[in-house]
Amino acid sequence: MMIPIMSKLFRGIAPEDGIKLMSRFGATIRNIPKGAPVLREGQLKRNIGILLSGHLEMFETDKDGHRSMVGFVKPPESFAVVFAFADVVKHPCSVFATEDSKILVIPIEKILPRPGETIDATYCRFLDNLFQDMGNTTWTLRSRAFILSRRSTEEKLMTYLREKSNAVGSKDFKIPFNRQELADFLCVDRSALSALMSRLKDRGVFTYHKNHFILA
C-alpha cells in the first residue's frame, strides 16, 4: 500500500508503521478518473481521504443550482476530516477529481480506538496528527467565512490577498486559483472580478500576472 509520507497525518511515522496502521484501519486505495465524483453533497459520511496523486475540487451548491467553491485538495493533503467527526450525518459539499487521481480511503469507524483496544506509539502519533489537521482545517474554514462576510467584492478580494500575503510573510506571492476558481471561492461574478482587478491594478493597489500578485 502506498503511504503518503509527506502527509501531515503521517508526520513522525515510519512508512512501514504507517502501512501496518492503515491495514489495521482497513484503508484502501481508489483510482478516480478525471471528472468523476469522490463525494457528493448529501452523501452519508463514511471515510476520510488522503490524496496521493491528482487534484480535487470541493464545492457547495445552493437551492438555485449556483456553485460555491470551498477549496482544492492537492497531494498529499487530507480531506473530509472535519466533517467526519462533526455532528452531521451527510457531507455538506461535493468533491470531484479535476484530473485522474489516486486516494487513500480510511473508514472513520476504525480510526477512534474502542474499549480494550491497544494504543501504541504509532496509533497515538496518528491521532495527534489527525486532531492537529482538524484544527488547521477549522481555522482555514473560519478564515474563508471571514472573507465572505465582507460586504463588497473589493473587500472580499483584498481581505483574501492580504491574508495570503501575511501567511507567506511577503507582498510577493501566488494564489492557488485561476480567475474562475477565485471568483467561485469569493462567491462573485467572474467578469465583475476581472474588471475590479484591472481597476485596482490601474490604481496601483497591486500588480498581477495570472495567479502571481504583488501588493503595493
PDB file of C-alpha atoms in Angstrom:
ATOM      1  CA  MET A   1       0.000   0.000   0.000  1.00  0.00           C
ATOM      2  CA  MET A   2       1.248   3.487  -0.858  1.00  0.00           C
ATOM      3  CA  ILE A   3       1.627   5.682   2.249  1.00  0.00           C
ATOM      4  CA  PRO A   4       1.862   9.473   1.723  1.00  0.00           C
ATOM      5  CA  ILE A   5       4.860  10.071   3.989  1.00  0.00           C
ATOM      6  CA  MET A   6       4.670  13.832   3.312  1.00  0.00           C
ATOM      7  CA  SER A   7       1.070  13.981   4.538  1.00  0.00           C
ATOM      8  CA  LYS A   8       0.616  15.777   7.847  1.00  0.00           C
ATOM      9  CA  LEU A   9      -1.356  12.779   9.098  1.00  0.00           C
ATOM     10  CA  PHE A  10       1.796  10.637   8.861  1.00  0.00           C
ATOM     11  CA  ARG A  11       4.236  13.157  10.259  1.00  0.00           C
ATOM     12  CA  GLY A  12       6.695  11.362  12.555  1.00  0.00           C
ATOM     13  CA  ILE A  13       5.502   7.896  11.467  1.00  0.00           C
ATOM     14  CA  ALA A  14       7.835   5.497   9.665  1.00  0.00           C
ATOM     15  CA  PRO A  15       6.447   4.216   6.324  1.00  0.00           C
ATOM     16  CA  GLU A  16       6.398   0.589   7.492  1.00  0.00           C
ATOM     17  CA  ASP A  17       4.483   1.576  10.657  1.00  0.00           C
ATOM     18  CA  GLY A  18       2.071   3.630   8.588  1.00  0.00           C
ATOM     19  CA  ILE A  19       1.371   0.644   6.337  1.00  0.00           C
ATOM     20  CA  LYS A  20       0.616  -1.548   9.356  1.00  0.00           C
ATOM     21  CA  LEU A  21      -1.684   1.095  10.833  1.00  0.00           C
ATOM     22  CA  MET A  22      -3.599   1.521   7.578  1.00  0.00           C
ATOM     23  CA  SER A  23      -4.029  -2.239   7.342  1.00  0.00           C
ATOM     24  CA  ARG A  24      -5.414  -2.160  10.878  1.00  0.00           C
ATOM     25  CA  PHE A  25      -7.878   0.549   9.850  1.00  0.00           C
ATOM     26  CA  GLY A  26      -8.913  -1.330   6.710  1.00  0.00           C
ATOM     27  CA  ALA A  27      -7.770   1.527   4.465  1.00  0.00           C
ATOM     28  CA  THR A  28      -7.957   1.095   0.684  1.00  0.00           C
ATOM     29  CA  ILE A  29      -6.714   2.931  -2.394  1.00  0.00           C
ATOM     30  CA  ARG A  30      -9.183   4.257  -5.005  1.00  0.00           C
ATOM     31  CA  ASN A  31      -8.430   5.454  -8.511  1.00  0.00           C
ATOM     32  CA  ILE A  32     -10.738   8.295  -9.539  1.00  0.00           C
ATOM     33  CA  PRO A  33     -10.850   9.327 -13.229  1.00  0.00           C
ATOM     34  CA  LYS A  34     -10.951  13.000 -14.202  1.00  0.00           C
ATOM     35  CA  GLY A  35     -14.438  14.484 -13.791  1.00  0.00           C
ATOM     36  CA  ALA A  36     -15.706  11.703 -11.521  1.00  0.00           C
ATOM     37  CA  PRO A  37     -17.104  12.362  -8.037  1.00  0.00           C
ATOM     38  CA  VAL A  38     -15.215  11.370  -4.914  1.00  0.00           C
ATOM     39  CA  LEU A  39     -18.027  12.530  -2.617  1.00  0.00           C
ATOM     40  CA  ARG A  40     -21.409  14.021  -3.382  1.00  0.00           C
ATOM     41  CA  GLU A  41     -23.217  16.605  -1.301  1.00  0.00           C
ATOM     42  CA  GLY A  42     -25.782  14.798   0.863  1.00  0.00           C
ATOM     43  CA  GLN A  43     -23.889  11.504   0.799  1.00  0.00           C
ATOM     44  CA  LEU A  44     -23.594   9.665   4.123  1.00  0.00           C
ATOM     45  CA  LYS A  45     -20.200  10.219   5.695  1.00  0.00           C
ATOM     46  CA  ARG A  46     -18.123   7.056   5.999  1.00  0.00           C
ATOM     47  CA  ASN A  47     -14.489   7.869   5.251  1.00  0.00           C
ATOM     48  CA  ILE A  48     -11.719  10.413   5.308  1.00  0.00           C
ATOM     49  CA  GLY A  49      -9.306  10.636   2.407  1.00  0.00           C
ATOM     50  CA  ILE A  50      -5.711  11.496   1.610  1.00  0.00           C
ATOM     51  CA  LEU A  51      -4.895  12.498  -1.954  1.00  0.00           C
ATOM     52  CA  LEU A  52      -1.898  10.503  -3.185  1.00  0.00           C
ATOM     53  CA  SER A  53      -1.839  11.969  -6.697  1.00  0.00           C
ATOM     54  CA  GLY A  54      -4.039  14.165  -8.890  1.00  0.00           C
ATOM     55  CA  HIS A  55      -6.192  17.160  -7.960  1.00  0.00           C
ATOM     56  CA  LEU A  56      -9.607  17.530  -6.300  1.00  0.00           C
ATOM     57  CA  GLU A  57     -12.121  20.373  -6.195  1.00  0.00           C
ATOM     58  CA  MET A  58     -14.627  20.921  -3.364  1.00  0.00           C
ATOM     59  CA  PHE A  59     -17.799  22.955  -3.780  1.00  0.00           C
ATOM     60  CA  GLU A  60     -21.294  23.505  -2.423  1.00  0.00           C
ATOM     61  CA  THR A  61     -24.433  24.068  -4.484  1.00  0.00           C
ATOM     62  CA  ASP A  62     -27.320  26.254  -3.283  1.00  0.00           C
ATOM     63  CA  LYS A  63     -31.028  25.618  -3.898  1.00  0.00           C
ATOM     64  CA  ASP A  64     -30.866  27.611  -7.157  1.00  0.00           C
ATOM     65  CA  GLY A  65     -28.036  25.483  -8.506  1.00  0.00           C
ATOM     66  CA  HIS A  66     -25.322  28.108  -8.034  1.00  0.00           C
ATOM     67  CA  ARG A  67     -21.963  26.579  -7.219  1.00  0.00           C
ATOM     68  CA  SER A  68     -19.716  27.978  -4.499  1.00  0.00           C
ATOM     69  CA  MET A  69     -16.087  26.937  -4.344  1.00  0.00           C
ATOM     70  CA  VAL A  70     -14.995  25.578  -0.979  1.00  0.00           C
ATOM     71  CA  GLY A  71     -11.423  24.746  -1.876  1.00  0.00           C
ATOM     72  CA  PHE A  72      -8.963  22.390  -3.529  1.00  0.00           C
ATOM     73  CA  VAL A  73      -7.053  19.315  -2.443  1.00  0.00           C
ATOM     74  CA  LYS A  74      -3.510  18.697  -3.651  1.00  0.00           C
ATOM     75  CA  PRO A  75      -1.188  15.774  -2.825  1.00  0.00           C
ATOM     76  CA  PRO A  76      -0.590  14.797  -0.080  1.00  0.00           C
ATOM     77  CA  GLU A  77      -3.427  16.707   1.627  1.00  0.00           C
ATOM     78  CA  SER A  78      -6.293  15.100   3.536  1.00  0.00           C
ATOM     79  CA  PHE A  79      -9.970  15.930   3.073  1.00  0.00           C
ATOM     80  CA  ALA A  80     -13.359  15.329   4.747  1.00  0.00           C
ATOM     81  CA  VAL A  81     -11.605  15.104   8.125  1.00  0.00           C
ATOM     82  CA  VAL A  82     -13.523  17.831   9.989  1.00  0.00           C
ATOM     83  CA  PHE A  83     -16.882  16.682   8.621  1.00  0.00           C
ATOM     84  CA  ALA A  84     -16.106  13.072   9.539  1.00  0.00           C
ATOM     85  CA  PHE A  85     -16.128  13.901  13.235  1.00  0.00           C
ATOM     86  CA  ALA A  86     -18.694  16.712  13.223  1.00  0.00           C
ATOM     87  CA  ASP A  87     -22.255  16.198  14.446  1.00  0.00           C
ATOM     88  CA  VAL A  88     -23.619  15.842  10.902  1.00  0.00           C
ATOM     89  CA  VAL A  89     -24.784  12.712   9.094  1.00  0.00           C
ATOM     90  CA  LYS A  90     -24.243  13.785   5.491  1.00  0.00           C
ATOM     91  CA  HIS A  91     -21.496  15.613   3.652  1.00  0.00           C
ATOM     92  CA  PRO A  92     -22.293  19.332   3.133  1.00  0.00           C
ATOM     93  CA  CYS A  93     -20.193  19.628  -0.026  1.00  0.00           C
ATOM     94  CA  SER A  94     -19.180  17.685  -3.112  1.00  0.00           C
ATOM     95  CA  VAL A  95     -15.672  16.622  -4.088  1.00  0.00           C
ATOM     96  CA  PHE A  96     -14.738  15.944  -7.725  1.00  0.00           C
ATOM     97  CA  ALA A  97     -11.483  14.945  -9.397  1.00  0.00           C
ATOM     98  CA  THR A  98     -10.279  17.627 -11.812  1.00  0.00           C
ATOM     99  CA  GLU A  99      -7.652  15.190 -13.130  1.00  0.00           C
ATOM    100  CA  ASP A 100      -7.013  11.473 -12.766  1.00  0.00           C
ATOM    101  CA  SER A 101      -6.469  10.954  -9.034  1.00  0.00           C
ATOM    102  CA  LYS A 102      -5.438   8.305  -6.535  1.00  0.00           C
ATOM    103  CA  ILE A 103      -6.844   8.417  -2.995  1.00  0.00           C
ATOM    104  CA  LEU A 104      -6.104   6.611   0.251  1.00  0.00           C
ATOM    105  CA  VAL A 105      -9.517   5.990   1.854  1.00  0.00           C
ATOM    106  CA  ILE A 106      -9.702   5.439   5.638  1.00  0.00           C
ATOM    107  CA  PRO A 107     -13.018   4.284   7.225  1.00  0.00           C
ATOM    108  CA  ILE A 108     -13.890   6.669  10.054  1.00  0.00           C
ATOM    109  CA  GLU A 109     -15.395   3.957  12.284  1.00  0.00           C
ATOM    110  CA  LYS A 110     -11.963   2.320  12.525  1.00  0.00           C
ATOM    111  CA  ILE A 111      -9.973   5.458  13.418  1.00  0.00           C
ATOM    112  CA  LEU A 112     -11.018   6.154  17.001  1.00  0.00           C
ATOM    113  CA  PRO A 113      -9.929   3.463  19.484  1.00  0.00           C
ATOM    114  CA  ARG A 114     -12.565   1.215  21.016  1.00  0.00           C
ATOM    115  CA  PRO A 115     -12.650  -0.080  24.611  1.00  0.00           C
ATOM    116  CA  GLY A 116      -9.884  -2.594  25.215  1.00  0.00           C
ATOM    117  CA  GLU A 117      -8.040  -1.744  22.006  1.00  0.00           C
ATOM    118  CA  THR A 118      -4.266  -1.387  22.195  1.00  0.00           C
ATOM    119  CA  ILE A 119      -2.998   2.140  21.559  1.00  0.00           C
ATOM    120  CA  ASP A 120       0.670   2.012  20.635  1.00  0.00           C
ATOM    121  CA  ALA A 121       3.048   4.879  19.861  1.00  0.00           C
ATOM    122  CA  THR A 122       2.224   4.880  16.127  1.00  0.00           C
ATOM    123  CA  TYR A 123      -1.515   4.992  16.811  1.00  0.00           C
ATOM    124  CA  CYS A 124      -1.040   7.845  19.312  1.00  0.00           C
ATOM    125  CA  ARG A 125       1.063   9.813  16.848  1.00  0.00           C
ATOM    126  CA  PHE A 126      -1.525   9.361  14.102  1.00  0.00           C
ATOM    127  CA  LEU A 127      -4.340  10.590  16.380  1.00  0.00           C
ATOM    128  CA  ASP A 128      -2.248  13.588  17.444  1.00  0.00           C
ATOM    129  CA  ASN A 129      -1.602  14.444  13.784  1.00  0.00           C
ATOM    130  CA  LEU A 130      -5.286  13.929  12.972  1.00  0.00           C
ATOM    131  CA  PHE A 131      -6.514  16.345  15.644  1.00  0.00           C
ATOM    132  CA  GLN A 132      -3.944  18.939  14.623  1.00  0.00           C
ATOM    133  CA  ASP A 133      -5.053  18.611  10.997  1.00  0.00           C
ATOM    134  CA  MET A 134      -8.664  19.088  12.077  1.00  0.00           C
ATOM    135  CA  GLY A 135      -7.708  22.249  13.952  1.00  0.00           C
ATOM    136  CA  ASN A 136      -5.848  23.669  10.955  1.00  0.00           C
ATOM    137  CA  THR A 137      -8.763  22.911   8.627  1.00  0.00           C
ATOM    138  CA  THR A 138     -11.210  24.518  11.040  1.00  0.00           C
ATOM    139  CA  TRP A 139      -9.058  27.636  11.107  1.00  0.00           C
ATOM    140  CA  THR A 140      -8.999  27.720   7.293  1.00  0.00           C
ATOM    141  CA  LEU A 141     -12.795  27.467   7.175  1.00  0.00           C
ATOM    142  CA  ARG A 142     -13.034  30.259   9.733  1.00  0.00           C
ATOM    143  CA  SER A 143     -10.768  32.398   7.547  1.00  0.00           C
ATOM    144  CA  ARG A 144     -12.964  31.844   4.492  1.00  0.00           C
ATOM    145  CA  ALA A 145     -16.107  32.691   6.473  1.00  0.00           C
ATOM    146  CA  PHE A 146     -14.445  35.965   7.492  1.00  0.00           C
ATOM    147  CA  ILE A 147     -13.564  36.754   3.875  1.00  0.00           C
ATOM    148  CA  LEU A 148     -17.083  36.042   2.618  1.00  0.00           C
ATOM    149  CA  SER A 149     -18.587  38.223   5.366  1.00  0.00           C
ATOM    150  CA  ARG A 150     -17.060  41.298   3.723  1.00  0.00           C
ATOM    151  CA  ARG A 151     -19.724  43.369   2.009  1.00  0.00           C
ATOM    152  CA  SER A 152     -18.201  44.224  -1.356  1.00  0.00           C
ATOM    153  CA  THR A 153     -16.251  42.282  -3.955  1.00  0.00           C
ATOM    154  CA  GLU A 154     -13.281  44.595  -3.408  1.00  0.00           C
ATOM    155  CA  GLU A 155     -13.315  43.952   0.350  1.00  0.00           C
ATOM    156  CA  LYS A 156     -13.516  40.182  -0.205  1.00  0.00           C
ATOM    157  CA  LEU A 157     -10.663  40.211  -2.711  1.00  0.00           C
ATOM    158  CA  MET A 158      -8.356  42.442  -0.677  1.00  0.00           C
ATOM    159  CA  THR A 159      -9.045  40.552   2.553  1.00  0.00           C
ATOM    160  CA  TYR A 160      -8.153  37.317   0.784  1.00  0.00           C
ATOM    161  CA  LEU A 161      -4.986  38.728  -0.785  1.00  0.00           C
ATOM    162  CA  ARG A 162      -3.810  40.290   2.490  1.00  0.00           C
ATOM    163  CA  GLU A 163      -4.334  37.010   4.322  1.00  0.00           C
ATOM    164  CA  LYS A 164      -2.281  35.183   1.681  1.00  0.00           C
ATOM    165  CA  SER A 165       0.419  37.849   1.903  1.00  0.00           C
ATOM    166  CA  ASN A 166       0.541  37.602   5.696  1.00  0.00           C
ATOM    167  CA  ALA A 167       0.670  33.797   5.534  1.00  0.00           C
ATOM    168  CA  VAL A 168       3.892  33.815   3.477  1.00  0.00           C
ATOM    169  CA  GLY A 169       5.333  36.957   5.041  1.00  0.00           C
ATOM    170  CA  SER A 170       5.745  38.722   1.715  1.00  0.00           C
ATOM    171  CA  LYS A 171       3.827  41.057  -0.574  1.00  0.00           C
ATOM    172  CA  ASP A 172       5.017  38.935  -3.496  1.00  0.00           C
ATOM    173  CA  PHE A 173       3.101  35.646  -3.605  1.00  0.00           C
ATOM    174  CA  LYS A 174       0.996  33.233  -5.651  1.00  0.00           C
ATOM    175  CA  ILE A 175      -2.554  32.080  -5.019  1.00  0.00           C
ATOM    176  CA  PRO A 176      -3.802  28.522  -5.779  1.00  0.00           C
ATOM    177  CA  PHE A 177      -6.664  29.702  -8.024  1.00  0.00           C
ATOM    178  CA  ASN A 178      -7.159  30.711 -11.635  1.00  0.00           C
ATOM    179  CA  ARG A 179      -9.612  33.553 -12.319  1.00  0.00           C
ATOM    180  CA  GLN A 180     -12.765  31.415 -12.413  1.00  0.00           C
ATOM    181  CA  GLU A 181     -11.727  29.487  -9.337  1.00  0.00           C
ATOM    182  CA  LEU A 182     -11.015  32.709  -7.454  1.00  0.00           C
ATOM    183  CA  ALA A 183     -14.443  34.057  -8.427  1.00  0.00           C
ATOM    184  CA  ASP A 184     -16.071  30.836  -7.232  1.00  0.00           C
ATOM    185  CA  PHE A 185     -14.096  30.924  -3.982  1.00  0.00           C
ATOM    186  CA  LEU A 186     -15.154  34.523  -3.297  1.00  0.00           C
ATOM    187  CA  CYS A 187     -18.739  33.844  -4.475  1.00  0.00           C
ATOM    188  CA  VAL A 188     -18.660  36.682  -7.016  1.00  0.00           C
ATOM    189  CA  ASP A 189     -19.152  37.036 -10.764  1.00  0.00           C
ATOM    190  CA  ARG A 190     -16.018  36.345 -12.787  1.00  0.00           C
ATOM    191  CA  SER A 191     -16.487  39.270 -15.190  1.00  0.00           C
ATOM    192  CA  ALA A 192     -17.058  41.689 -12.311  1.00  0.00           C
ATOM    193  CA  LEU A 193     -13.991  40.343 -10.520  1.00  0.00           C
ATOM    194  CA  SER A 194     -11.806  40.705 -13.623  1.00  0.00           C
ATOM    195  CA  ALA A 195     -12.961  44.291 -14.120  1.00  0.00           C
ATOM    196  CA  LEU A 196     -12.295  45.080 -10.462  1.00  0.00           C
ATOM    197  CA  MET A 197      -8.811  43.590 -10.604  1.00  0.00           C
ATOM    198  CA  SER A 198      -7.980  45.718 -13.639  1.00  0.00           C
ATOM    199  CA  ARG A 199      -9.160  48.872 -11.844  1.00  0.00           C
ATOM    200  CA  LEU A 200      -7.172  48.044  -8.707  1.00  0.00           C
ATOM    201  CA  LYS A 201      -4.094  47.392 -10.826  1.00  0.00           C
ATOM    202  CA  ASP A 202      -4.529  50.769 -12.560  1.00  0.00           C
ATOM    203  CA  ARG A 203      -4.853  52.433  -9.139  1.00  0.00           C
ATOM    204  CA  GLY A 204      -1.571  50.862  -8.062  1.00  0.00           C
ATOM    205  CA  VAL A 205      -3.086  48.711  -5.318  1.00  0.00           C
ATOM    206  CA  PHE A 206      -1.310  45.645  -6.706  1.00  0.00           C
ATOM    207  CA  THR A 207       0.159  44.148  -9.848  1.00  0.00           C
ATOM    208  CA  TYR A 208      -0.559  40.640 -11.041  1.00  0.00           C
ATOM    209  CA  HIS A 209       0.002  38.114 -13.788  1.00  0.00           C
ATOM    210  CA  LYS A 210      -2.287  35.120 -13.761  1.00  0.00           C
ATOM    211  CA  ASN A 211      -2.091  33.865 -10.134  1.00  0.00           C
ATOM    212  CA  HIS A 212       1.024  35.844  -9.177  1.00  0.00           C
ATOM    213  CA  PHE A 213       0.341  39.000  -7.109  1.00  0.00           C
ATOM    214  CA  ILE A 214       2.500  41.785  -5.723  1.00  0.00           C
ATOM    215  CA  LEU A 215       0.781  44.122  -3.270  1.00  0.00           C
ATOM    216  CA  ALA A 216       1.807  47.784  -3.181  1.00  0.00           C
TER     217      ALA A 216
END
